[in-house]
Coordinates of C-alpha atoms in Angstrom, one line a residue:
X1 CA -39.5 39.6 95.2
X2 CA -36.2 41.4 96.1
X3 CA -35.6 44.6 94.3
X4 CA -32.0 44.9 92.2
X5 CA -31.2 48.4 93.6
X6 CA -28.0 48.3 91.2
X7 CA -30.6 47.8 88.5
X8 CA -32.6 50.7 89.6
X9 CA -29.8 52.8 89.5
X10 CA -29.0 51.8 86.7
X11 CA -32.2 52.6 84.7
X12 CA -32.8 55.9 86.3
X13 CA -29.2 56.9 85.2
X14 CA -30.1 56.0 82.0
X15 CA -33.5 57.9 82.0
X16 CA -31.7 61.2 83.4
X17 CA -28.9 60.8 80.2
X18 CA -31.5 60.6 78.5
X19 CA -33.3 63.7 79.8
X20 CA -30.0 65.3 79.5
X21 CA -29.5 64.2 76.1
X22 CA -32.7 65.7 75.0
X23 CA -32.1 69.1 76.4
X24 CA -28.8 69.5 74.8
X25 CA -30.4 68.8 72.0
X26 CA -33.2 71.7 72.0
X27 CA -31.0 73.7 73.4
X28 CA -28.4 73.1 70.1
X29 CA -31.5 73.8 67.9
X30 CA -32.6 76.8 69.9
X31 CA -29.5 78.5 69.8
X32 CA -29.2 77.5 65.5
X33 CA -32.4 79.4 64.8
X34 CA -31.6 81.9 67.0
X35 CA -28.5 82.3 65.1
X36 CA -30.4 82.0 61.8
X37 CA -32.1 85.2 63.2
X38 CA -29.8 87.1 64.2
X39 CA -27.9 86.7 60.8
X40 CA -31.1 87.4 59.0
X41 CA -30.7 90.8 56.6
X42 CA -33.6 93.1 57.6
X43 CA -34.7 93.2 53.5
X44 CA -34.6 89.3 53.4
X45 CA -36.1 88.2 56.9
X46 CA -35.4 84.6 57.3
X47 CA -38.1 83.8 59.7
X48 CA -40.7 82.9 57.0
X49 CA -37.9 80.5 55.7
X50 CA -38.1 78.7 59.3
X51 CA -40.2 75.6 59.6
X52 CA -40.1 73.0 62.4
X53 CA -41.8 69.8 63.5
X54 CA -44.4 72.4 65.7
X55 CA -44.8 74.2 62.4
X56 CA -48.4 73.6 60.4
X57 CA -46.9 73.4 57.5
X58 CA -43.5 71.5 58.3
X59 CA -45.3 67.8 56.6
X60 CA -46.0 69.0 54.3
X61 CA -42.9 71.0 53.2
X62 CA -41.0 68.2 54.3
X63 CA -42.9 65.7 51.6
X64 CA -43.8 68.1 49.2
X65 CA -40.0 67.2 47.4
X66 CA -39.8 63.2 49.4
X67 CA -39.2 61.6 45.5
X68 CA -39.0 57.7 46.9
X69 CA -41.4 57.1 49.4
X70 CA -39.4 54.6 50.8
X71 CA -38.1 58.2 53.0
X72 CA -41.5 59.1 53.9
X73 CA -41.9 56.2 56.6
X74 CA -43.3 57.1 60.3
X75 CA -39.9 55.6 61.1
X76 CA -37.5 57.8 58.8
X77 CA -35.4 60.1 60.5
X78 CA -37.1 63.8 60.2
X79 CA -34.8 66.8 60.1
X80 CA -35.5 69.1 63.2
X81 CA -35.6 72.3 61.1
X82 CA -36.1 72.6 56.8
X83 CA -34.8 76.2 55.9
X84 CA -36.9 77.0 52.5
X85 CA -34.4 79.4 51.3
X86 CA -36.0 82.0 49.8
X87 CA -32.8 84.7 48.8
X88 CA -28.6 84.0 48.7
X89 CA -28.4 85.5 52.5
X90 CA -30.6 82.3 53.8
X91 CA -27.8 80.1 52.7
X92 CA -25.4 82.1 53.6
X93 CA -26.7 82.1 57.5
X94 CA -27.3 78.5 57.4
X95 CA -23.7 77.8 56.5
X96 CA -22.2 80.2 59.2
X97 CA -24.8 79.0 62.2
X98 CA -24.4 75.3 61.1
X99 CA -20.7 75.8 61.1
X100 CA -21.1 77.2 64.4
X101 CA -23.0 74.6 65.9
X102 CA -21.4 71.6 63.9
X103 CA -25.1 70.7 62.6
X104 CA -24.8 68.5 59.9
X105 CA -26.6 70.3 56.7
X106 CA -28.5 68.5 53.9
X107 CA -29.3 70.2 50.4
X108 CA -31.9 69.3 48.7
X109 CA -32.9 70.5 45.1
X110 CA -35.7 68.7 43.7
X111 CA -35.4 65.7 46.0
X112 CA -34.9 63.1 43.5
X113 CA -31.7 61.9 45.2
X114 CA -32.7 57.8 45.1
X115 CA -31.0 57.0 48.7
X116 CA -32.6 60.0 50.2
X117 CA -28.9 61.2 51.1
X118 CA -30.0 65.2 50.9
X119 CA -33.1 65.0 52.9
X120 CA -32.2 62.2 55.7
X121 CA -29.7 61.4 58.2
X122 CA -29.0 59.0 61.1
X123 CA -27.8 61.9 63.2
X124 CA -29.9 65.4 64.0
X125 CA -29.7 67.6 60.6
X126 CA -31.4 70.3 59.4
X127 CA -32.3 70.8 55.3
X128 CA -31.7 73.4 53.3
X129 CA -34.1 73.5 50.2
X130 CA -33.8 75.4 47.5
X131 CA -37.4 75.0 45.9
X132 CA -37.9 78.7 46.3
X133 CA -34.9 79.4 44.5
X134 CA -36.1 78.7 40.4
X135 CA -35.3 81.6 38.4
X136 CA -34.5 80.8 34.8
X137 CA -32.9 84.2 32.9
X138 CA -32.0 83.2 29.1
X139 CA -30.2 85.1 26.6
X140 CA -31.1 84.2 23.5
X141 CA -28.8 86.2 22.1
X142 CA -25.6 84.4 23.6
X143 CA -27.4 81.0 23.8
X144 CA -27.2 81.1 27.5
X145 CA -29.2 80.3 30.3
X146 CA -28.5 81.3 34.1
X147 CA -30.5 78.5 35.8
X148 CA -31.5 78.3 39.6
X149 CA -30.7 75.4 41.4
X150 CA -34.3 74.9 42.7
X151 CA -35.5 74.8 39.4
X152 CA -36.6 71.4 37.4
X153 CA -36.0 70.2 34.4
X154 CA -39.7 70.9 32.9
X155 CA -39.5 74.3 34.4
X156 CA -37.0 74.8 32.5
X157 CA -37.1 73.3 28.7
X158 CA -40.5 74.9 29.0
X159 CA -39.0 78.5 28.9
X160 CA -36.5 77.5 26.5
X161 CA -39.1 76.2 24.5
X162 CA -41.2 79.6 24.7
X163 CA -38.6 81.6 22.8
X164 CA -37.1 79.1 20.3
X165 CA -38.0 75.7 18.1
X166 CA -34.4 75.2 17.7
X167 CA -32.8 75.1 20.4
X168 CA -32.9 72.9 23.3
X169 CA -30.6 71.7 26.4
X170 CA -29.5 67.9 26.9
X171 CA -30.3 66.8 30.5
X172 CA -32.6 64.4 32.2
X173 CA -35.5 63.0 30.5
X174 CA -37.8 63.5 33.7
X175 CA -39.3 67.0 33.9
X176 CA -39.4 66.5 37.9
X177 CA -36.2 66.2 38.5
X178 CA -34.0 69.3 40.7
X179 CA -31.2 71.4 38.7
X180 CA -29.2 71.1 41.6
X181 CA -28.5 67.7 42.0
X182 CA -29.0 66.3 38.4
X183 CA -26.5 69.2 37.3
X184 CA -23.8 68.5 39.9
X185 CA -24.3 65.1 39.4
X186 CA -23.1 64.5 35.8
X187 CA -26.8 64.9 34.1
X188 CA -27.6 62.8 31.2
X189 CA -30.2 62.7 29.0
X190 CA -31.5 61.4 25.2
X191 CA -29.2 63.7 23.4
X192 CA -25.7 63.1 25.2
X193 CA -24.8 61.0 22.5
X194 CA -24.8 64.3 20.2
X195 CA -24.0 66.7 23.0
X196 CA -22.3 65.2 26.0
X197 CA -23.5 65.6 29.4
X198 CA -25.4 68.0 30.9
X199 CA -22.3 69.2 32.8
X200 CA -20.5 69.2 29.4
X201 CA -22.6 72.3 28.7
X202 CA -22.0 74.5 31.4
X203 CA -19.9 77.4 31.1
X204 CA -20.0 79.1 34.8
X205 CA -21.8 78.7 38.2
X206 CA -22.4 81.1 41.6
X207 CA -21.4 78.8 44.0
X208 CA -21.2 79.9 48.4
X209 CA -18.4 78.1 50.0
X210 CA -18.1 77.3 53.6
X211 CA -17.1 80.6 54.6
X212 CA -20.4 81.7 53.2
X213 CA -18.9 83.6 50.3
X214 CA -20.5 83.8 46.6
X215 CA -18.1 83.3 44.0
X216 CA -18.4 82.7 40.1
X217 CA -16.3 80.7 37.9
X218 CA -13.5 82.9 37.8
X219 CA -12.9 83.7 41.7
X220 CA -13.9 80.3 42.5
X221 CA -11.1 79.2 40.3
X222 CA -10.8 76.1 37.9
X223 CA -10.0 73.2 40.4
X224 CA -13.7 74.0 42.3
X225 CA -15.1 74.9 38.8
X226 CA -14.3 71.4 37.8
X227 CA -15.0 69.6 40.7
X228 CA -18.8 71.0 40.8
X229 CA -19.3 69.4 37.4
X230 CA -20.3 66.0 38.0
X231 CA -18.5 65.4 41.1
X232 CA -21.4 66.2 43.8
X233 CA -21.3 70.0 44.3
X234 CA -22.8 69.3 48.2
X235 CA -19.4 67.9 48.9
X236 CA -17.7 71.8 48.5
X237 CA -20.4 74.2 49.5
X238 CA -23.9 75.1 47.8
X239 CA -24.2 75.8 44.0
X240 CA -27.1 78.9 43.3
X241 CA -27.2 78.6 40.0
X242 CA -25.5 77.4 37.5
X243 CA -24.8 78.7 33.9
X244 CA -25.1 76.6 30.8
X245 CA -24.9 76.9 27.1
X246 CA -27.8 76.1 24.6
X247 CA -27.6 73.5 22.0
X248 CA -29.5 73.6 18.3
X249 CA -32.5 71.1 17.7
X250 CA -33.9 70.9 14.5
X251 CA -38.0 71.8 14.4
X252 CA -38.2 68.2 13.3
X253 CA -37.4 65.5 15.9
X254 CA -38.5 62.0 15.6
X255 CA -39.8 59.3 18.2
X256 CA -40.7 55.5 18.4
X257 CA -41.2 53.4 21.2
X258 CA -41.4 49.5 19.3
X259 CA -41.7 46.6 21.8
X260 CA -40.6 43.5 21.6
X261 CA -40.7 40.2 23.5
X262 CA -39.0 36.8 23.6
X263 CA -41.6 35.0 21.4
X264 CA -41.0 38.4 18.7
X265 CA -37.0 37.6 18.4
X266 CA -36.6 40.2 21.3
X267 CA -33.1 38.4 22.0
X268 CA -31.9 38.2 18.5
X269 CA -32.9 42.3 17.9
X270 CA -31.0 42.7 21.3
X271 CA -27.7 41.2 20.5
X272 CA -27.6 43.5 17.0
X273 CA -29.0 46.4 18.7
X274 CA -25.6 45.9 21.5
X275 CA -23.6 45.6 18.5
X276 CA -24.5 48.6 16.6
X277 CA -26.3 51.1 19.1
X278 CA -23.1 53.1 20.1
X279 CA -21.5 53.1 16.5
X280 CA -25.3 54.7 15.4
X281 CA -24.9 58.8 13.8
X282 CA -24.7 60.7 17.0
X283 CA -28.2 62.5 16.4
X284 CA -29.9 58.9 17.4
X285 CA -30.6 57.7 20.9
X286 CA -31.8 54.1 20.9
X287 CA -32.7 52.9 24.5
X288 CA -33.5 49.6 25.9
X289 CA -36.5 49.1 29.1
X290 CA -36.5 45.2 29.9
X291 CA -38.8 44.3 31.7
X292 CA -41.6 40.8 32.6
X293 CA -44.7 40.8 31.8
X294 CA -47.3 38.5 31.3
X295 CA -47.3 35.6 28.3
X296 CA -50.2 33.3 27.3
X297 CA -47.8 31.3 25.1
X298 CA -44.7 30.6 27.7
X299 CA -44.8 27.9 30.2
X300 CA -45.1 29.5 33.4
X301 CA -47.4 32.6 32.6
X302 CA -44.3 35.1 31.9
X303 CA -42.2 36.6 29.2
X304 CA -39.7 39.2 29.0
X305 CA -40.3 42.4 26.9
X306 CA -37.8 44.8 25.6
X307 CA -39.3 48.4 24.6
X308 CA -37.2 50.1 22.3
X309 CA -37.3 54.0 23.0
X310 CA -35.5 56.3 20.2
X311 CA -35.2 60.2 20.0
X312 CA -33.5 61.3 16.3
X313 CA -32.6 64.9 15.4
X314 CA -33.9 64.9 12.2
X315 CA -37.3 63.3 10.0
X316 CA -38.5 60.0 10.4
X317 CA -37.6 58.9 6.6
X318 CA -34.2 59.3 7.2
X319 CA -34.6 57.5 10.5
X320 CA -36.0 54.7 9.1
X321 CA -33.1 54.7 6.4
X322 CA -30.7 54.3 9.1
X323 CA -32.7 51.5 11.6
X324 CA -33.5 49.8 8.4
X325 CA -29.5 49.6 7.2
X326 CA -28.1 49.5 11.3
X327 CA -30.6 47.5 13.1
X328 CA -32.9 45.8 10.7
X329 CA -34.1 42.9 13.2
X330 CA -36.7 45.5 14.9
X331 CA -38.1 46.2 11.7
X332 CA -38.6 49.5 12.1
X333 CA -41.5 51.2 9.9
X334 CA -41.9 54.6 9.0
X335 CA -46.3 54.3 10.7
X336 CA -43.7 53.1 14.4
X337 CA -42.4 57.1 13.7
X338 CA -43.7 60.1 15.2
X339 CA -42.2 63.6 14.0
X340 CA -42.9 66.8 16.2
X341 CA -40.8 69.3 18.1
X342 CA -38.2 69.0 20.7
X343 CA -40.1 70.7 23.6
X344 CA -42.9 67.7 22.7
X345 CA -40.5 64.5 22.4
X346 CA -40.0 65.8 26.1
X347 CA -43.4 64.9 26.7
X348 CA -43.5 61.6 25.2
X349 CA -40.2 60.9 26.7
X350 CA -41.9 61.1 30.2
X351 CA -45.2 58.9 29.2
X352 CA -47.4 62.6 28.9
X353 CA -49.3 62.5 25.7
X354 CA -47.4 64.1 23.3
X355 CA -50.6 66.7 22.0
X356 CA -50.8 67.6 25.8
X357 CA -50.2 71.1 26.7
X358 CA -46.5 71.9 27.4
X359 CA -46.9 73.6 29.8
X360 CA -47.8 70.6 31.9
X361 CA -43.9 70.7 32.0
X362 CA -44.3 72.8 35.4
X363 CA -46.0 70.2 37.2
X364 CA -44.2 69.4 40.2
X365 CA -45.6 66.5 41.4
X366 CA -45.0 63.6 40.1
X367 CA -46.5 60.2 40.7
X368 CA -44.5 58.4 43.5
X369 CA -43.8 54.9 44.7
X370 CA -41.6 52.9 46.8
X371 CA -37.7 52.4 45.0
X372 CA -34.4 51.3 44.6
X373 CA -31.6 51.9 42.0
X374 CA -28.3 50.5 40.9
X375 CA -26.0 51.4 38.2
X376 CA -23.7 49.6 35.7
X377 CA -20.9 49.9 32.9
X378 CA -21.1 47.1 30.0
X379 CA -17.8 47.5 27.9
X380 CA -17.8 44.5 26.0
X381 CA -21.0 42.9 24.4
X382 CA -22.7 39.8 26.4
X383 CA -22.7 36.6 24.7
X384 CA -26.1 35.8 23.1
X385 CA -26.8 32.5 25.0
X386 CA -25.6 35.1 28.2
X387 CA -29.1 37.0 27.1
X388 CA -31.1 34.5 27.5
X389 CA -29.6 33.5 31.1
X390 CA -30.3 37.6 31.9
X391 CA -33.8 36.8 31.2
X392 CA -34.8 33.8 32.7
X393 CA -33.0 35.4 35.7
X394 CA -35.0 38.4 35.3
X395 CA -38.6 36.4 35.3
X396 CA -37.0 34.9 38.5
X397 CA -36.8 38.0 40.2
X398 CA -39.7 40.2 38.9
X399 CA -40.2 43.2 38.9
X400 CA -36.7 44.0 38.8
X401 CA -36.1 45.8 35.7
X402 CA -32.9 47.3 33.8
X403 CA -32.5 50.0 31.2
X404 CA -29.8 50.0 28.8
X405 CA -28.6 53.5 27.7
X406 CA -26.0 53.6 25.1
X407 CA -23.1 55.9 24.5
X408 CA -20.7 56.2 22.5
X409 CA -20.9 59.6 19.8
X410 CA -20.0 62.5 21.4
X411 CA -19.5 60.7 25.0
X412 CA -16.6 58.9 23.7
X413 CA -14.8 61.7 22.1
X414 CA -14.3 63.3 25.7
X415 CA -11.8 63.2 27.8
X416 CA -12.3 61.1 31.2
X417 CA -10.4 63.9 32.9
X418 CA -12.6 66.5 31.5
X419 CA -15.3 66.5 34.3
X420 CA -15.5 64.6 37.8
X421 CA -17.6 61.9 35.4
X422 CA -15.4 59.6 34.2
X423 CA -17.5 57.2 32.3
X424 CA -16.5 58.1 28.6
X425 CA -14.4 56.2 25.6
X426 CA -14.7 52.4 26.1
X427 CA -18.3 52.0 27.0
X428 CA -21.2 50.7 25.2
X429 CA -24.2 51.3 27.1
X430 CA -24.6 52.0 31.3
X431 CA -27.1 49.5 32.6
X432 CA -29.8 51.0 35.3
X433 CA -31.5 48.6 37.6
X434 CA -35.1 49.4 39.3
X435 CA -37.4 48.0 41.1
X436 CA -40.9 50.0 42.2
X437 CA -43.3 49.1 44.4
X438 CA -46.9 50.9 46.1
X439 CA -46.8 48.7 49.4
X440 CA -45.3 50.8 52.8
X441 CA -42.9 48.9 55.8
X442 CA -39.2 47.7 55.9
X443 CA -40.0 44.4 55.6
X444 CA -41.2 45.1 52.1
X445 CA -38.7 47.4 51.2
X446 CA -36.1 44.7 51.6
X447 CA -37.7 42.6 49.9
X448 CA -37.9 44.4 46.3
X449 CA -34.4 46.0 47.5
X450 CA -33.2 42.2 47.8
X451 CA -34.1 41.4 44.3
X452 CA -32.4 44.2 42.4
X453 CA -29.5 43.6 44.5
X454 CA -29.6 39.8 43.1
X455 CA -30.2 41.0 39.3
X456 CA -26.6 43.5 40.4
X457 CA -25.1 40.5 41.2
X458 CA -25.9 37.7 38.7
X459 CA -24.8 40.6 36.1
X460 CA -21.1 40.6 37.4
X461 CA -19.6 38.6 34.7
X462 CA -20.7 41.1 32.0
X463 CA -20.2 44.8 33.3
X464 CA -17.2 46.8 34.5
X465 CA -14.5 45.5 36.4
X466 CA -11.7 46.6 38.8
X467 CA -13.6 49.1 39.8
X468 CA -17.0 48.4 39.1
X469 CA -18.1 51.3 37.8
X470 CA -20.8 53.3 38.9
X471 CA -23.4 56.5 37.7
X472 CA -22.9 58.8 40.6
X473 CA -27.1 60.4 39.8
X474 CA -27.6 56.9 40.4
X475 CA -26.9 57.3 44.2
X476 CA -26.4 53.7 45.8
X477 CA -26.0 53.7 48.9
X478 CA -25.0 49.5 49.0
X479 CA -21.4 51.0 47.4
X480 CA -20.6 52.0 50.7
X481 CA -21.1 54.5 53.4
X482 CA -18.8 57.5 55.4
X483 CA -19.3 57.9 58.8
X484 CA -17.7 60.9 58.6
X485 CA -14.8 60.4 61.4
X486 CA -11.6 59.4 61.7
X487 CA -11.7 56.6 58.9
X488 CA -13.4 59.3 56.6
X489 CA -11.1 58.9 53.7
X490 CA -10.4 55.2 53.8
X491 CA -14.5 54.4 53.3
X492 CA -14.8 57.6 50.9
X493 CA -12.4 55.7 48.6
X494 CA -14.6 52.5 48.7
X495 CA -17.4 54.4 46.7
X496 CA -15.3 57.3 45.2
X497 CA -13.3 54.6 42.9
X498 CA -15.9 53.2 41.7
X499 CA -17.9 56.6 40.8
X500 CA -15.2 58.8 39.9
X501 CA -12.5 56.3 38.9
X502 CA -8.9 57.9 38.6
X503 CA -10.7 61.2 39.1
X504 CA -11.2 60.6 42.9
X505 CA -7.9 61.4 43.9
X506 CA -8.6 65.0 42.5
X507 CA -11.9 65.5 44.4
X508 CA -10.1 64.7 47.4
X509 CA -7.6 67.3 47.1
X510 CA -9.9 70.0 46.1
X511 CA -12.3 69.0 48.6
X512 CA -9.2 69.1 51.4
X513 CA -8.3 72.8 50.1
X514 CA -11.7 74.2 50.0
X515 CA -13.8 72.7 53.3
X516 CA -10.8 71.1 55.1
X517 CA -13.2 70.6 58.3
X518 CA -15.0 68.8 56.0
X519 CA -18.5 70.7 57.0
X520 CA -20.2 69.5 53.6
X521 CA -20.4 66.0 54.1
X522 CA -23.1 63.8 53.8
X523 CA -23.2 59.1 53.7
X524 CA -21.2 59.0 50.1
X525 CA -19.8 62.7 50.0
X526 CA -16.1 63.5 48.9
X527 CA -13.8 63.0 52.0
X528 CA -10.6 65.0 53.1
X529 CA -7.5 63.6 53.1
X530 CA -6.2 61.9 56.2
X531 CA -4.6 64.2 58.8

């Protein structure tokens, strides 16, 4: 057999590129810890802060905050450094020797970012996690709270809980969950319908920008200020810690969780409850989990339950009084009530028996599976017979789920232009879809993927429209993707729009004025404007 010398050529050409390729690389990554090490402050040494793949304990750092296992594949892309910061002057060096070496930087909080975009790239990228960084100073005196952005949410309402009954702070109902990214995301929890969004209660923030500078709200300015409220803060530079203002609970809260399925009116009680649920007295949260489950009645072995969750600042007799008059369908009863404290509805909020220590709050690990997330806006309510299309759709693609969180109270009566988060006045309830699973491999993944992509879809005719809007926490990565080059902006608008709505065009602008070489960037970041 004749040998194709061309061929030959060819292949070894491609082996020495290769070869080549791979020693630019190390050397790159060589010269970005040396750099990390040179900029290190003799009182702070970075090197303990250093962890690579020939680390012992790189796995393990890297998975220790891997929140969707669906990123913890032997095929995921690994970063070739994790920096655990451990003091200001470890971000600061990051940002000046990635800068330096055009590295692409991921920031990771509490790794709860549901597309993996702050611990995973297609292209060689180091992460900078701020686990270490957790302090939590309060000031009970001001009602203030200057909050790390490695902390989580248990962490947290924990200490808060520890020096007052009354008082509280209305963020995300799981205690795992990173300040970082659930702060500069919008943050929502079971009291924004009383108190707004998490990043409607924050009042100032020490942010490093891409010159590696540490500002605070007032030498950062307003326009930043803003934009690192609910508009992605790892878009503009790294946030520290962020400062936010209490809010008053009563001792007395009140929970229920009542469910309900098709053969117990559950489509009657959820056409009222759409009705009625964002008109409720702002100190009542009503949510909706739909979901299928088994049936021994229904043709075809499967029904579709509805679980209605509540939290109401105030007793359960009064609670009643109001279900009763607003939503009398679910039948609400005053032995469906529980009444205990805030710091404990937290607990039961999260599926942790409520007479559990609280201090199981500081766990942070949580139990972890395979996922994918969607978001939606419903503005007008769907059509009873509609409903019943929803679920029979629903038992067609099981285990896709959807949660329907309502707004309206306090949500409505700010402005759209107050924050980055646009999603105010005008909306009854955002729809979250999920799907879980516990079984590894792509071809699984897209699977379960597929099907809450279908459920998206078949609800078009009911949600948002022109743009269809979208939770920006909620990170989905089918709205789009930046590549982060020449077309930067023009794909950044794609997602943007439908995230931030009119409130884009202001992101992009402050984004342009602040990192104009657009260094913080990551798959669905805020882009520059076009040169």
């Amino acid at each position: 057999m004749a040998i194709s010398w061309p061929l030959v050529v060819s292949l070894l050409l491609s082996i020495s590129s290769l070869a080549t390729s791979a020693s630019n690389s190390d050397s790159v990554h060589e010269a970005f810890v040396q750099c990390l090490l040179d900029n290190s402050h003799p009182s702070h040494p970075i090197s303990e802060a250093i962890f690579t793949p020939q680390s012992p304990s790189y796995a393990t750092v890297l998975q220790s905050y891997i929140r969707n296992l669906r990123f913890n594949e032997t095929y995921t892309p690994k970063p070739f450094l994790i920096l655990t910061a451990l003091h200001q002057s470890h971000i600061q060096a990051a940002i000046i020797c990635a800068k330096k070496g055009n590295i692409q930087m991921k920031i990771r909080s509490g790794g709860h970012d549901y597309d993996g975009l702050s611990y995973v790239a297609t292209v060689p990228f180091f992460v900078l996690d701020m686990f270490n960084l957790r302090s939590i100073d309060i000031d009970m005196e001001t009602e203030t709270v200057w909050v790390q952005s490695g902390a989580i949410l248990g962490e947290l309402y924990y200490r808060i809980s520890e020096l007052s009954k009354t008082h509280g702070f209305p963020a995300g109902v799981c205690p795992t969950v990173g300040v970082g990214g659930h702060f500069t995301g919008g943050g929502y929890g079971n009291m924004m319908r009383k108190y707004g969004l998490t990043v409607d209660n924050i009042v100032d923030a020490y942010f490093i920008d891409v010159n590696g500078r540490i500002h605070d709200r007032k030498s950062m300015g307003e326009d930043l200020f803003w934009a690192i409220r609910g508009g992605g803060a790892a878009s503009f530079g790294v946030v520290l810690a962020y400062k936010i203002k209490l809010v008053r609970v009563p001792e007395i809260v009140t929970v229920f969780r009542v469910e309900k399925t098709l053969e117990d009116n559950a489509t009657d009680i959820v056409d009222q409850w759409q009705h009625v649920a964002s008109k409720l007295p702002k100190e009542l949260f009503v949510r909706l989990v739909i979901d299928v489950v088994n049936s021994s009645t229904r043709i075809g072995g499967s029904t579709v339950r509805v679980s209605f969750i509540s939290l109401f600042l105030g007793d359960s007799k009064t609670l009643v009084s109001i279900m009763n008059e607003n939503l009398p369908l679910l039948g609400l009863s005053q032995s469906d009530c529980i009444e205990t404290s805030w710091i404990r509805s937290v607990l039961f909020w999260t599926n942790i028996t409520i007479d559990s220590p609280t201090d199981v709050l500081l766990n942070r690990t949580p139990s972890l599976s395979y996922l994918k997330r969607k978001s939606d806006y419903v503005k007008q309510p769907i059509p009873k017979t509609a409903l019943e299309g929803i679920w029979e759709k629903m038992i067609e693609l099981q285990p896709a789920q959807m949660i329907f969180n309502p707004y309206g109270g306090r949500m409505a009566e700010i402005a759209s232009t107050a924050t980055p988060f646009p999603h105010r006045a005008g909306n009854l309830w955002k729809i979250q879809y999920l799907a879980n699973w516990n079984q590894g491999g792509a071809e699984t993944a897209q699977r379960y993927i597929e099907l809450t992509r279908k459920l998206h879809r078949y609800m078009t005719p009911f949600v948002s429209k022109n743009p269809r809007e979208a939770f920006l926490n909620y990170r989905d990565i089918d709205l789009g993707v930046n590549h982060n080059d020449r077309g930067s902006y023009l794909e950044g608008r794609v997602y943007g729009i439908k995230y931030f709505k009119g409130n884009f065009n202001r992101l992009v602008h402050i984004k342009t004025k602040v990192d104009p070489t657009n260094f913080f960037r990551n798959e669905q970041s805020i882009p520059t404007l076009p040169h």
